[in-house]
Amino acid sequence: MDTKPTTSLWDGLLIDCRLATMNDTGVAFGAIHDAAIGWKDGRIVFADAMRTLPGKPDQLSAQVESAAGAWITPGLIDCHTHLVFGGNRANEFDQRLNGASYEDIARAGGGIASTVTATRALDDASLLAESLPRARALVEGGVTSIEIKSGYGLDLDNEIKMLRVARKVGMQLGIDVRTTFLGAHALPPEFRGRQDDYVAHICEVMLPEIARSGLADAVDAFCEKIAFTPDQTRQVFSRARALGLPVKLHADQLSDLGGAALSAEFGGLSADHIEHTSEDGVRAMAKAGTVAVLLPGAFYALRDTTLPPIAALREHAVPMAVATDLNPGTSPLLSLRLAMNMACTQFRLTPEEALRGATTHAARALGLHDRGRLAAGLRADFTIWNAASPADLCYWIGGSLARSVVAEGRLVAGREFAQ
Ligand code: DI6
Ligand code: FE
């Protein structure tokens, strides 16, 4: 590891800690005991055994603290959320408990359409005020990077508003927010009965403007019987790629439409949900390097019974990420750690797979190489935990285990190190 002494002092140095680096060292969790982590200018400069520090701690930094043996992981990364929206849909929770399905509710004009109405009605400030507490809950749970999708505006101005607000969420909380344009989420009321026209509108009007605005890091679509067909998704993806935007897909959540393979066909960053994906779909993902994003919160909330093809994903070495899918309809889940727990309990991931899924593989699902592990040169994004082992993060159901959450070397939630 690159640990050359720097000429000026480090901004901070934590000693007496245990690191779950998530590096591929052959040791579970890439763990290092009796370790230290140092950072400068928002980047990690040292993450290794204390005995390999290139000097005495107080010669390396004016800010040296002992972590008293605490475990430190990379900051968690939630790579799939819809957390910017207006209103909520607790009423649908009731309807579903009384037997209505998600599809029934959507067809009756509820579901995504009702959140579109509530989201359109809010100005930037109100939308930000409604969204911030949800993002803050994630950060207080140890998250330092969040992906946020649009998709409840469904016209150019409201989609841009959502993306702008999503970026503001990141600025306000001092964390990194990556934005995704999800214009192809549902059919807006203006286009009722004219789905192809809406897809053309996305391709001809919305996408070029979104690309020009620089407000989206990627493009997503909902490819499903109740949403957009594979052909329509292809049109959106072709245009997105032509405009230089990477793609990802809500794929095979409720039925197998070949969505995972479709995402792979466009070099997709990820295929998400994938409960109904076939082994051929998994093979296509493996070949294209497309990450599988598992969303056990939606599986749980919809009382789904079809498991994603975990064995095939393992067999074909497709990286598995885990995310909250935080949204008002199918996954009102405010804890990435709880998503990790559910990924273990419902999908039988090992705790190490689940933690990798919320760090290293989540970074990859966002096309990012500067985070998701603890190593010199990467962003100084890390979380100090009240936990006896890294597996505890998946084991405990609920509770608040994150002690200090640090993004680019700055405390964004929890306590100061010395306290
Ligand atoms: N799949 C989901 O899980 C969310 N969107 C999607 O395409 C659900 C969004 C909602 O119901 O509001
Ligand atoms: Fe989603």
Short mmCIF file of C-alpha atoms and ligand atoms in Angstrom, two decimals:
data_model
loop_
_atom_site.label_atom_id
_atom_site.label_comp_id
_atom_site.label_asym_id
_atom_site.label_seq_id
_atom_site.Cartn_x
_atom_site.Cartn_y
_atom_site.Cartn_z
CA MET A 1 0.00 0.00 0.00
CA ASP A 2 1.19 3.52 -0.79
CA THR A 3 2.12 5.05 2.56
CA LYS A 4 4.89 7.50 1.72
CA PRO A 5 5.14 10.23 4.37
CA THR A 6 3.60 13.43 3.12
CA THR A 7 5.53 16.66 3.39
CA SER A 8 2.79 18.45 5.32
CA LEU A 9 0.74 17.15 8.22
CA TRP A 10 -2.32 14.98 7.74
CA ASP A 11 -5.70 16.58 8.56
CA GLY A 12 -6.63 13.74 10.90
CA LEU A 13 -5.35 10.43 12.21
CA LEU A 14 -7.31 7.78 14.09
CA ILE A 15 -5.26 5.17 15.88
CA ASP A 16 -6.22 2.03 17.85
CA CYS A 17 -8.94 1.06 15.42
CA ARG A 18 -9.97 -2.03 13.52
CA LEU A 19 -10.50 -1.57 9.81
CA ALA A 20 -12.90 -3.53 7.60
CA THR A 21 -11.09 -2.27 4.49
CA MET A 22 -13.12 -4.47 2.10
CA ASN A 23 -9.92 -4.90 0.08
CA ASP A 24 -9.38 -8.34 -1.44
CA THR A 25 -6.67 -9.49 0.95
CA GLY A 26 -7.90 -13.02 1.48
CA VAL A 27 -8.93 -12.09 5.03
CA ALA A 28 -12.66 -11.74 5.84
CA PHE A 29 -13.82 -8.13 5.31
CA GLY A 30 -10.21 -7.23 4.38
CA ALA A 31 -9.86 -6.72 8.13
CA ILE A 32 -6.81 -5.17 9.78
CA HIS A 33 -6.54 -5.13 13.58
CA ASP A 34 -4.39 -2.65 15.55
CA ALA A 35 -4.83 -0.29 12.64
CA ALA A 36 -4.82 3.43 11.92
CA ILE A 37 -6.46 5.62 9.32
CA GLY A 38 -5.17 9.03 8.27
CA TRP A 39 -6.55 11.54 5.80
CA LYS A 40 -5.69 14.82 4.15
CA ASP A 41 -7.60 17.09 1.76
CA GLY A 42 -10.59 14.73 1.79
CA ARG A 43 -8.59 11.66 0.79
CA ILE A 44 -7.28 8.71 2.74
CA VAL A 45 -3.48 8.85 3.02
CA PHE A 46 -3.04 5.84 5.27
CA ALA A 47 -5.25 2.82 6.12
CA ASP A 48 -3.13 0.02 7.48
CA ALA A 49 -1.57 -1.58 10.54
CA MET A 50 -0.37 0.96 13.12
CA ARG A 51 3.10 -0.53 13.18
CA THR A 52 3.55 0.49 9.54
CA LEU A 53 2.77 4.17 10.19
CA PRO A 54 5.56 6.20 8.58
CA GLY A 55 6.31 8.09 11.81
CA LYS A 56 5.06 8.83 15.30
CA PRO A 57 1.33 9.68 15.27
CA ASP A 58 1.73 13.23 16.59
CA GLN A 59 4.43 13.94 14.02
CA LEU A 60 2.01 12.90 11.28
CA SER A 61 -1.02 14.95 12.31
CA ALA A 62 -2.00 17.59 14.84
CA GLN A 63 -5.36 15.80 15.19
CA VAL A 64 -4.65 12.35 16.59
CA GLU A 65 -7.45 10.48 18.33
CA SER A 66 -7.78 6.95 19.64
CA ALA A 67 -10.77 4.99 18.37
CA ALA A 68 -10.42 2.69 21.40
CA GLY A 69 -10.62 -0.46 19.29
CA ALA A 70 -13.76 0.50 17.33
CA TRP A 71 -14.49 -1.00 13.92
CA ILE A 72 -14.33 1.34 10.94
CA THR A 73 -15.81 0.52 7.53
CA PRO A 74 -15.92 2.47 4.29
CA GLY A 75 -18.84 4.93 4.35
CA LEU A 76 -21.90 3.01 3.19
CA ILE A 77 -23.18 3.73 -0.32
CA ASP A 78 -26.91 3.59 -1.11
CA CYS A 79 -26.83 3.10 -4.89
CA HIS A 80 -30.62 3.07 -5.57
CA THR A 81 -33.10 5.47 -4.00
CA HIS A 82 -36.10 7.59 -4.99
CA LEU A 83 -35.92 9.72 -1.84
CA VAL A 84 -36.92 13.05 -3.37
CA PHE A 85 -40.73 13.09 -3.53
CA GLY A 86 -43.80 14.86 -2.17
CA GLY A 87 -46.39 13.33 0.19
CA ASN A 88 -46.43 9.68 1.18
CA ARG A 89 -48.51 6.61 0.43
CA ALA A 90 -49.33 5.12 3.81
CA ASN A 91 -52.89 4.71 2.53
CA GLU A 92 -51.66 2.18 -0.03
CA PHE A 93 -49.94 0.22 2.70
CA ASP A 94 -53.41 -0.25 4.16
CA GLN A 95 -54.89 -1.20 0.78
CA ARG A 96 -52.20 -3.80 0.18
CA LEU A 97 -52.74 -5.27 3.63
CA ASN A 98 -56.38 -5.61 2.63
CA GLY A 99 -55.48 -7.64 -0.45
CA ALA A 100 -54.87 -5.12 -3.27
CA SER A 101 -51.67 -5.73 -5.27
CA TYR A 102 -49.14 -3.07 -6.29
CA GLU A 103 -50.28 -3.52 -9.90
CA ASP A 104 -53.99 -3.19 -8.93
CA ILE A 105 -53.27 0.10 -7.15
CA ALA A 106 -51.20 1.43 -10.08
CA ARG A 107 -53.90 0.53 -12.61
CA ALA A 108 -56.51 2.31 -10.49
CA GLY A 109 -54.53 5.57 -10.76
CA GLY A 110 -52.81 5.34 -7.36
CA GLY A 111 -49.21 4.35 -6.94
CA ILE A 112 -46.56 6.35 -8.76
CA ALA A 113 -49.22 8.66 -10.31
CA SER A 114 -50.32 9.93 -6.90
CA THR A 115 -46.73 10.74 -5.92
CA VAL A 116 -46.34 12.59 -9.24
CA THR A 117 -49.27 14.85 -8.33
CA ALA A 118 -47.84 15.52 -4.85
CA THR A 119 -44.32 16.14 -6.17
CA ARG A 120 -45.40 18.51 -8.93
CA ALA A 121 -47.26 20.62 -6.37
CA LEU A 122 -44.10 21.46 -4.39
CA ASP A 123 -41.55 24.18 -5.11
CA ASP A 124 -37.82 23.54 -4.68
CA ALA A 125 -37.72 24.62 -1.05
CA SER A 126 -40.69 22.49 0.06
CA LEU A 127 -39.50 19.46 -1.88
CA LEU A 128 -36.08 19.84 -0.28
CA ALA A 129 -37.64 20.21 3.17
CA GLU A 130 -39.65 16.98 2.69
CA SER A 131 -36.70 15.04 1.31
CA LEU A 132 -33.89 16.09 3.66
CA PRO A 133 -35.04 14.13 6.74
CA ARG A 134 -35.07 10.90 4.72
CA ALA A 135 -31.56 11.48 3.44
CA ARG A 136 -30.45 12.49 6.93
CA ALA A 137 -31.78 9.21 8.32
CA LEU A 138 -29.61 7.31 5.85
CA VAL A 139 -26.53 9.39 6.71
CA GLU A 140 -27.09 8.93 10.44
CA GLY A 141 -27.11 5.21 9.68
CA GLY A 142 -23.59 5.37 8.22
CA VAL A 143 -24.19 6.35 4.57
CA THR A 144 -21.84 8.82 2.83
CA SER A 145 -22.94 8.50 -0.84
CA ILE A 146 -26.52 8.29 -2.11
CA GLU A 147 -27.94 7.82 -5.58
CA ILE A 148 -31.24 9.67 -6.06
CA LYS A 149 -33.54 9.22 -9.05
CA SER A 150 -36.05 11.60 -10.57
CA GLY A 151 -39.21 10.02 -11.98
CA TYR A 152 -42.01 11.69 -10.01
CA GLY A 153 -42.02 14.83 -12.16
CA LEU A 154 -42.54 13.26 -15.59
CA ASP A 155 -42.32 16.57 -17.43
CA LEU A 156 -39.14 18.45 -18.17
CA ASP A 157 -39.49 21.20 -15.56
CA ASN A 158 -40.50 18.89 -12.74
CA GLU A 159 -37.86 16.29 -13.56
CA ILE A 160 -35.21 19.04 -13.58
CA LYS A 161 -36.62 20.31 -10.28
CA MET A 162 -36.23 16.86 -8.72
CA LEU A 163 -32.64 16.50 -9.93
CA ARG A 164 -31.75 19.99 -8.73
CA VAL A 165 -33.24 19.26 -5.30
CA ALA A 166 -31.40 15.91 -5.16
CA ARG A 167 -28.09 17.70 -5.69
CA LYS A 168 -29.04 20.20 -2.97
CA VAL A 169 -29.66 17.33 -0.56
CA GLY A 170 -26.02 16.31 -1.02
CA MET A 171 -24.73 19.85 -0.52
CA GLN A 172 -26.79 20.39 2.63
CA LEU A 173 -25.68 17.16 4.25
CA GLY A 174 -22.04 17.30 3.14
CA ILE A 175 -22.25 13.97 1.33
CA ASP A 176 -22.02 12.96 -2.33
CA VAL A 177 -25.33 12.57 -4.18
CA ARG A 178 -25.33 10.96 -7.64
CA THR A 179 -28.41 11.73 -9.68
CA THR A 180 -30.28 9.56 -12.17
CA PHE A 181 -32.92 10.68 -14.68
CA LEU A 182 -35.91 8.31 -14.53
CA GLY A 183 -38.31 10.01 -16.95
CA ALA A 184 -39.43 6.55 -18.11
CA HIS A 185 -40.88 5.66 -14.71
CA ALA A 186 -44.61 5.95 -15.44
CA LEU A 187 -46.89 7.55 -18.01
CA PRO A 188 -47.73 11.17 -17.08
CA PRO A 189 -51.46 12.09 -17.23
CA GLU A 190 -50.89 14.45 -20.20
CA PHE A 191 -49.93 11.45 -22.32
CA ARG A 192 -52.71 9.08 -21.27
CA GLY A 193 -53.23 6.51 -24.05
CA ARG A 194 -50.17 7.80 -25.93
CA GLN A 195 -47.29 5.88 -24.45
CA ASP A 196 -45.17 5.87 -27.61
CA ASP A 197 -45.56 9.63 -27.88
CA TYR A 198 -44.26 10.02 -24.33
CA VAL A 199 -41.26 7.81 -25.12
CA ALA A 200 -40.57 9.95 -28.20
CA HIS A 201 -40.90 13.07 -26.01
CA ILE A 202 -38.36 11.64 -23.55
CA CYS A 203 -35.93 10.91 -26.39
CA GLU A 204 -36.38 14.08 -28.43
CA VAL A 205 -37.08 16.73 -25.81
CA MET A 206 -36.28 15.64 -22.27
CA LEU A 207 -33.04 13.66 -22.66
CA PRO A 208 -31.15 16.28 -24.71
CA GLU A 209 -32.12 18.97 -22.20
CA ILE A 210 -31.25 16.79 -19.20
CA ALA A 211 -27.87 16.01 -20.76
CA ARG A 212 -27.26 19.72 -21.41
CA SER A 213 -28.20 20.63 -17.83
CA GLY A 214 -25.48 18.38 -16.42
CA LEU A 215 -27.90 17.47 -13.62
CA ALA A 216 -27.97 13.71 -14.27
CA ASP A 217 -25.13 11.23 -13.88
CA ALA A 218 -27.09 8.35 -15.44
CA VAL A 219 -30.41 7.33 -17.02
CA ASP A 220 -32.79 4.68 -15.65
CA ALA A 221 -36.14 3.22 -16.83
CA PHE A 222 -38.88 1.03 -15.37
CA CYS A 223 -39.20 -1.88 -17.79
CA GLU A 224 -42.30 -3.76 -16.71
CA LYS A 225 -45.78 -4.72 -17.90
CA ILE A 226 -47.27 -1.85 -15.87
CA ALA A 227 -44.63 0.59 -17.14
CA PHE A 228 -42.47 0.55 -20.32
CA THR A 229 -41.82 -2.27 -22.79
CA PRO A 230 -38.35 -3.56 -23.66
CA ASP A 231 -38.64 -1.82 -27.06
CA GLN A 232 -39.51 1.52 -25.50
CA THR A 233 -36.69 1.07 -22.99
CA ARG A 234 -34.30 0.40 -25.89
CA GLN A 235 -35.26 3.70 -27.50
CA VAL A 236 -34.58 5.62 -24.27
CA PHE A 237 -31.27 3.82 -23.74
CA SER A 238 -30.08 4.35 -27.32
CA ARG A 239 -30.65 8.06 -26.98
CA ALA A 240 -29.06 8.22 -23.53
CA ARG A 241 -25.93 6.44 -24.74
CA ALA A 242 -25.75 8.67 -27.81
CA LEU A 243 -25.77 11.64 -25.43
CA GLY A 244 -22.95 10.09 -23.42
CA LEU A 245 -25.02 9.12 -20.37
CA PRO A 246 -24.59 5.68 -18.77
CA VAL A 247 -27.71 3.58 -18.16
CA LYS A 248 -29.16 1.24 -15.53
CA LEU A 249 -32.53 -0.48 -15.34
CA HIS A 250 -35.40 -1.47 -13.05
CA ALA A 251 -35.38 -4.98 -14.47
CA ASP A 252 -37.46 -8.13 -14.04
CA GLN A 253 -38.97 -7.03 -10.72
CA LEU A 254 -42.51 -8.33 -11.29
CA SER A 255 -41.99 -10.46 -14.41
CA ASP A 256 -39.16 -11.60 -16.70
CA LEU A 257 -39.10 -9.27 -19.69
CA GLY A 258 -35.41 -9.88 -20.33
CA GLY A 259 -34.58 -6.61 -18.55
CA ALA A 260 -31.26 -7.70 -17.09
CA ALA A 261 -29.95 -8.71 -20.53
CA LEU A 262 -31.30 -5.45 -21.95
CA SER A 263 -29.33 -3.40 -19.44
CA ALA A 264 -26.24 -5.48 -20.25
CA GLU A 265 -26.79 -4.94 -23.99
CA PHE A 266 -26.28 -1.20 -23.41
CA GLY A 267 -23.26 -1.72 -21.15
CA GLY A 268 -25.54 -0.87 -18.20
CA LEU A 269 -23.97 0.04 -14.88
CA SER A 270 -26.53 -2.15 -13.15
CA ALA A 271 -29.71 -4.17 -13.40
CA ASP A 272 -31.83 -3.61 -10.31
CA HIS A 273 -34.40 -5.82 -8.50
CA ILE A 274 -33.98 -8.79 -10.92
CA GLU A 275 -36.19 -11.18 -8.92
CA HIS A 276 -37.42 -12.80 -12.15
CA THR A 277 -34.16 -12.74 -14.14
CA SER A 278 -33.23 -15.99 -15.92
CA GLU A 279 -29.79 -17.57 -15.98
CA ASP A 280 -29.31 -16.21 -19.52
CA GLY A 281 -29.88 -12.73 -18.14
CA VAL A 282 -27.28 -13.37 -15.46
CA ARG A 283 -24.80 -14.58 -18.11
CA ALA A 284 -25.35 -11.40 -20.13
CA MET A 285 -24.71 -9.30 -17.01
CA ALA A 286 -21.51 -11.19 -16.25
CA LYS A 287 -20.24 -10.61 -19.79
CA ALA A 288 -21.03 -6.89 -19.76
CA GLY A 289 -19.79 -6.24 -16.20
CA THR A 290 -23.28 -5.10 -15.15
CA VAL A 291 -23.78 -5.06 -11.36
CA ALA A 292 -26.82 -6.78 -9.78
CA VAL A 293 -28.50 -4.35 -7.39
CA LEU A 294 -30.58 -6.27 -4.84
CA LEU A 295 -33.46 -4.40 -3.23
CA PRO A 296 -34.80 -6.54 -0.38
CA GLY A 297 -36.89 -3.66 1.04
CA ALA A 298 -39.21 -3.77 -1.98
CA PHE A 299 -39.26 -7.58 -1.87
CA TYR A 300 -40.29 -7.38 1.78
CA ALA A 301 -42.86 -4.58 1.43
CA LEU A 302 -44.57 -6.28 -1.53
CA ARG A 303 -44.47 -9.64 0.26
CA ASP A 304 -42.77 -10.98 -2.83
CA THR A 305 -41.95 -14.68 -2.95
CA THR A 306 -39.72 -14.99 -6.04
CA LEU A 307 -36.10 -14.73 -4.95
CA PRO A 308 -33.45 -13.11 -7.15
CA PRO A 309 -31.15 -15.73 -8.76
CA ILE A 310 -28.46 -15.49 -6.08
CA ALA A 311 -26.86 -18.87 -6.85
CA ALA A 312 -26.50 -17.99 -10.56
CA LEU A 313 -25.13 -14.52 -9.70
CA ARG A 314 -22.50 -16.14 -7.50
CA GLU A 315 -21.72 -18.81 -10.05
CA HIS A 316 -21.17 -16.26 -12.82
CA ALA A 317 -19.31 -13.89 -10.46
CA VAL A 318 -21.72 -10.99 -11.00
CA PRO A 319 -21.04 -8.38 -8.29
CA MET A 320 -24.07 -7.96 -6.02
CA ALA A 321 -24.89 -4.56 -4.55
CA VAL A 322 -27.53 -3.96 -1.86
CA ALA A 323 -29.60 -0.76 -1.68
CA THR A 324 -32.72 0.59 0.06
CA ASP A 325 -34.81 1.54 -3.03
CA LEU A 326 -36.16 4.17 -0.60
CA ASN A 327 -39.45 5.27 -2.20
CA PRO A 328 -42.99 6.05 -0.99
CA GLY A 329 -44.66 3.04 -2.62
CA THR A 330 -42.74 -0.19 -2.50
CA SER A 331 -39.89 0.48 -0.09
CA PRO A 332 -40.33 3.15 2.60
CA LEU A 333 -37.02 1.99 4.07
CA LEU A 334 -34.84 4.54 5.83
CA SER A 335 -31.91 2.30 6.79
CA LEU A 336 -29.30 0.79 4.48
CA ARG A 337 -28.14 -1.40 7.34
CA LEU A 338 -31.65 -2.85 7.57
CA ALA A 339 -31.53 -3.54 3.80
CA MET A 340 -28.28 -5.42 4.46
CA ASN A 341 -29.96 -7.43 7.21
CA MET A 342 -32.85 -8.25 4.86
CA ALA A 343 -30.44 -9.24 2.09
CA CYS A 344 -28.98 -11.80 4.49
CA THR A 345 -32.24 -13.05 5.98
CA GLN A 346 -34.39 -13.06 2.83
CA PHE A 347 -31.81 -13.60 0.07
CA ARG A 348 -29.25 -15.52 2.15
CA LEU A 349 -26.30 -13.29 1.41
CA THR A 350 -23.47 -13.69 3.87
CA PRO A 351 -22.82 -10.64 6.06
CA GLU A 352 -19.59 -10.10 4.14
CA GLU A 353 -21.45 -10.16 0.80
CA ALA A 354 -24.03 -7.73 2.17
CA LEU A 355 -21.39 -5.29 3.45
CA ARG A 356 -19.49 -5.54 0.16
CA GLY A 357 -22.86 -4.92 -1.50
CA ALA A 358 -23.29 -1.64 0.36
CA THR A 359 -19.70 -0.49 -0.18
CA THR A 360 -17.41 -1.82 -2.95
CA HIS A 361 -20.09 -3.19 -5.25
CA ALA A 362 -22.41 -0.24 -4.67
CA ALA A 363 -19.60 2.07 -5.79
CA ARG A 364 -19.19 -0.03 -8.91
CA ALA A 365 -22.96 0.11 -9.57
CA LEU A 366 -22.53 3.89 -9.73
CA GLY A 367 -19.46 3.65 -11.96
CA LEU A 368 -17.27 5.08 -9.16
CA HIS A 369 -13.75 3.90 -8.39
CA ASP A 370 -12.79 6.43 -5.73
CA ARG A 371 -14.72 4.93 -2.80
CA GLY A 372 -16.19 1.77 -1.32
CA ARG A 373 -12.93 0.51 0.23
CA LEU A 374 -10.46 1.87 2.75
CA ALA A 375 -7.20 2.48 0.89
CA ALA A 376 -4.77 5.34 0.38
CA GLY A 377 -5.88 7.62 -2.45
CA LEU A 378 -9.62 6.99 -2.07
CA ARG A 379 -12.12 9.47 -0.64
CA ALA A 380 -11.93 9.78 3.14
CA ASP A 381 -15.47 8.42 3.53
CA PHE A 382 -15.74 6.12 6.54
CA THR A 383 -18.01 5.19 9.43
CA ILE A 384 -16.98 4.32 12.98
CA TRP A 385 -19.32 1.77 14.53
CA ASN A 386 -20.49 0.62 17.92
CA ALA A 387 -20.22 -3.02 16.91
CA ALA A 388 -18.24 -6.02 18.04
CA SER A 389 -17.55 -7.18 14.47
CA PRO A 390 -18.36 -6.11 10.89
CA ALA A 391 -20.93 -8.91 10.73
CA ASP A 392 -22.82 -7.16 13.55
CA LEU A 393 -23.85 -4.49 11.05
CA CYS A 394 -26.03 -7.11 9.33
CA TYR A 395 -26.94 -9.05 12.46
CA TRP A 396 -28.66 -6.34 14.50
CA ILE A 397 -32.17 -5.51 13.28
CA GLY A 398 -32.66 -1.77 13.75
CA GLY A 399 -30.98 0.37 16.38
CA SER A 400 -28.40 3.05 15.73
CA LEU A 401 -24.90 1.62 15.56
CA ALA A 402 -23.14 4.35 13.59
CA ARG A 403 -20.97 6.34 16.01
CA SER A 404 -19.28 8.84 13.68
CA VAL A 405 -19.91 9.26 9.98
CA VAL A 406 -17.16 10.97 7.97
CA ALA A 407 -17.39 12.16 4.35
CA GLU A 408 -14.30 13.55 2.65
CA GLY A 409 -12.65 13.82 6.04
CA ARG A 410 -15.46 15.85 7.62
CA LEU A 411 -17.88 14.65 10.29
CA VAL A 412 -21.40 14.56 8.76
CA ALA A 413 -23.26 12.68 11.52
CA GLY A 414 -22.69 11.27 14.98
CA ARG A 415 -20.15 12.25 17.58
CA GLU A 416 -16.76 13.91 17.39
CA PHE A 417 -14.02 11.28 17.60
CA ALA A 418 -12.78 12.37 20.99
CA GLN A 419 -16.16 12.04 22.72
N1 DI6 B 1 -39.68 0.32 -8.94
C1 DI6 B 1 -39.74 0.59 -7.66
O1 DI6 B 1 -39.46 -0.14 -6.77
C2 DI6 B 1 -40.17 1.97 -7.51
N2 DI6 B 1 -40.16 2.42 -8.85
C3 DI6 B 1 -39.90 1.44 -9.63
O2 DI6 B 1 -39.80 1.59 -10.83
C4 DI6 B 1 -41.52 2.15 -6.94
C5 DI6 B 1 -41.93 3.56 -7.06
C6 DI6 B 1 -43.26 3.85 -6.43
O3 DI6 B 1 -44.11 2.99 -6.24
O4 DI6 B 1 -43.45 5.04 -6.11
FE FE B 2 -36.53 1.68 -7.58
#
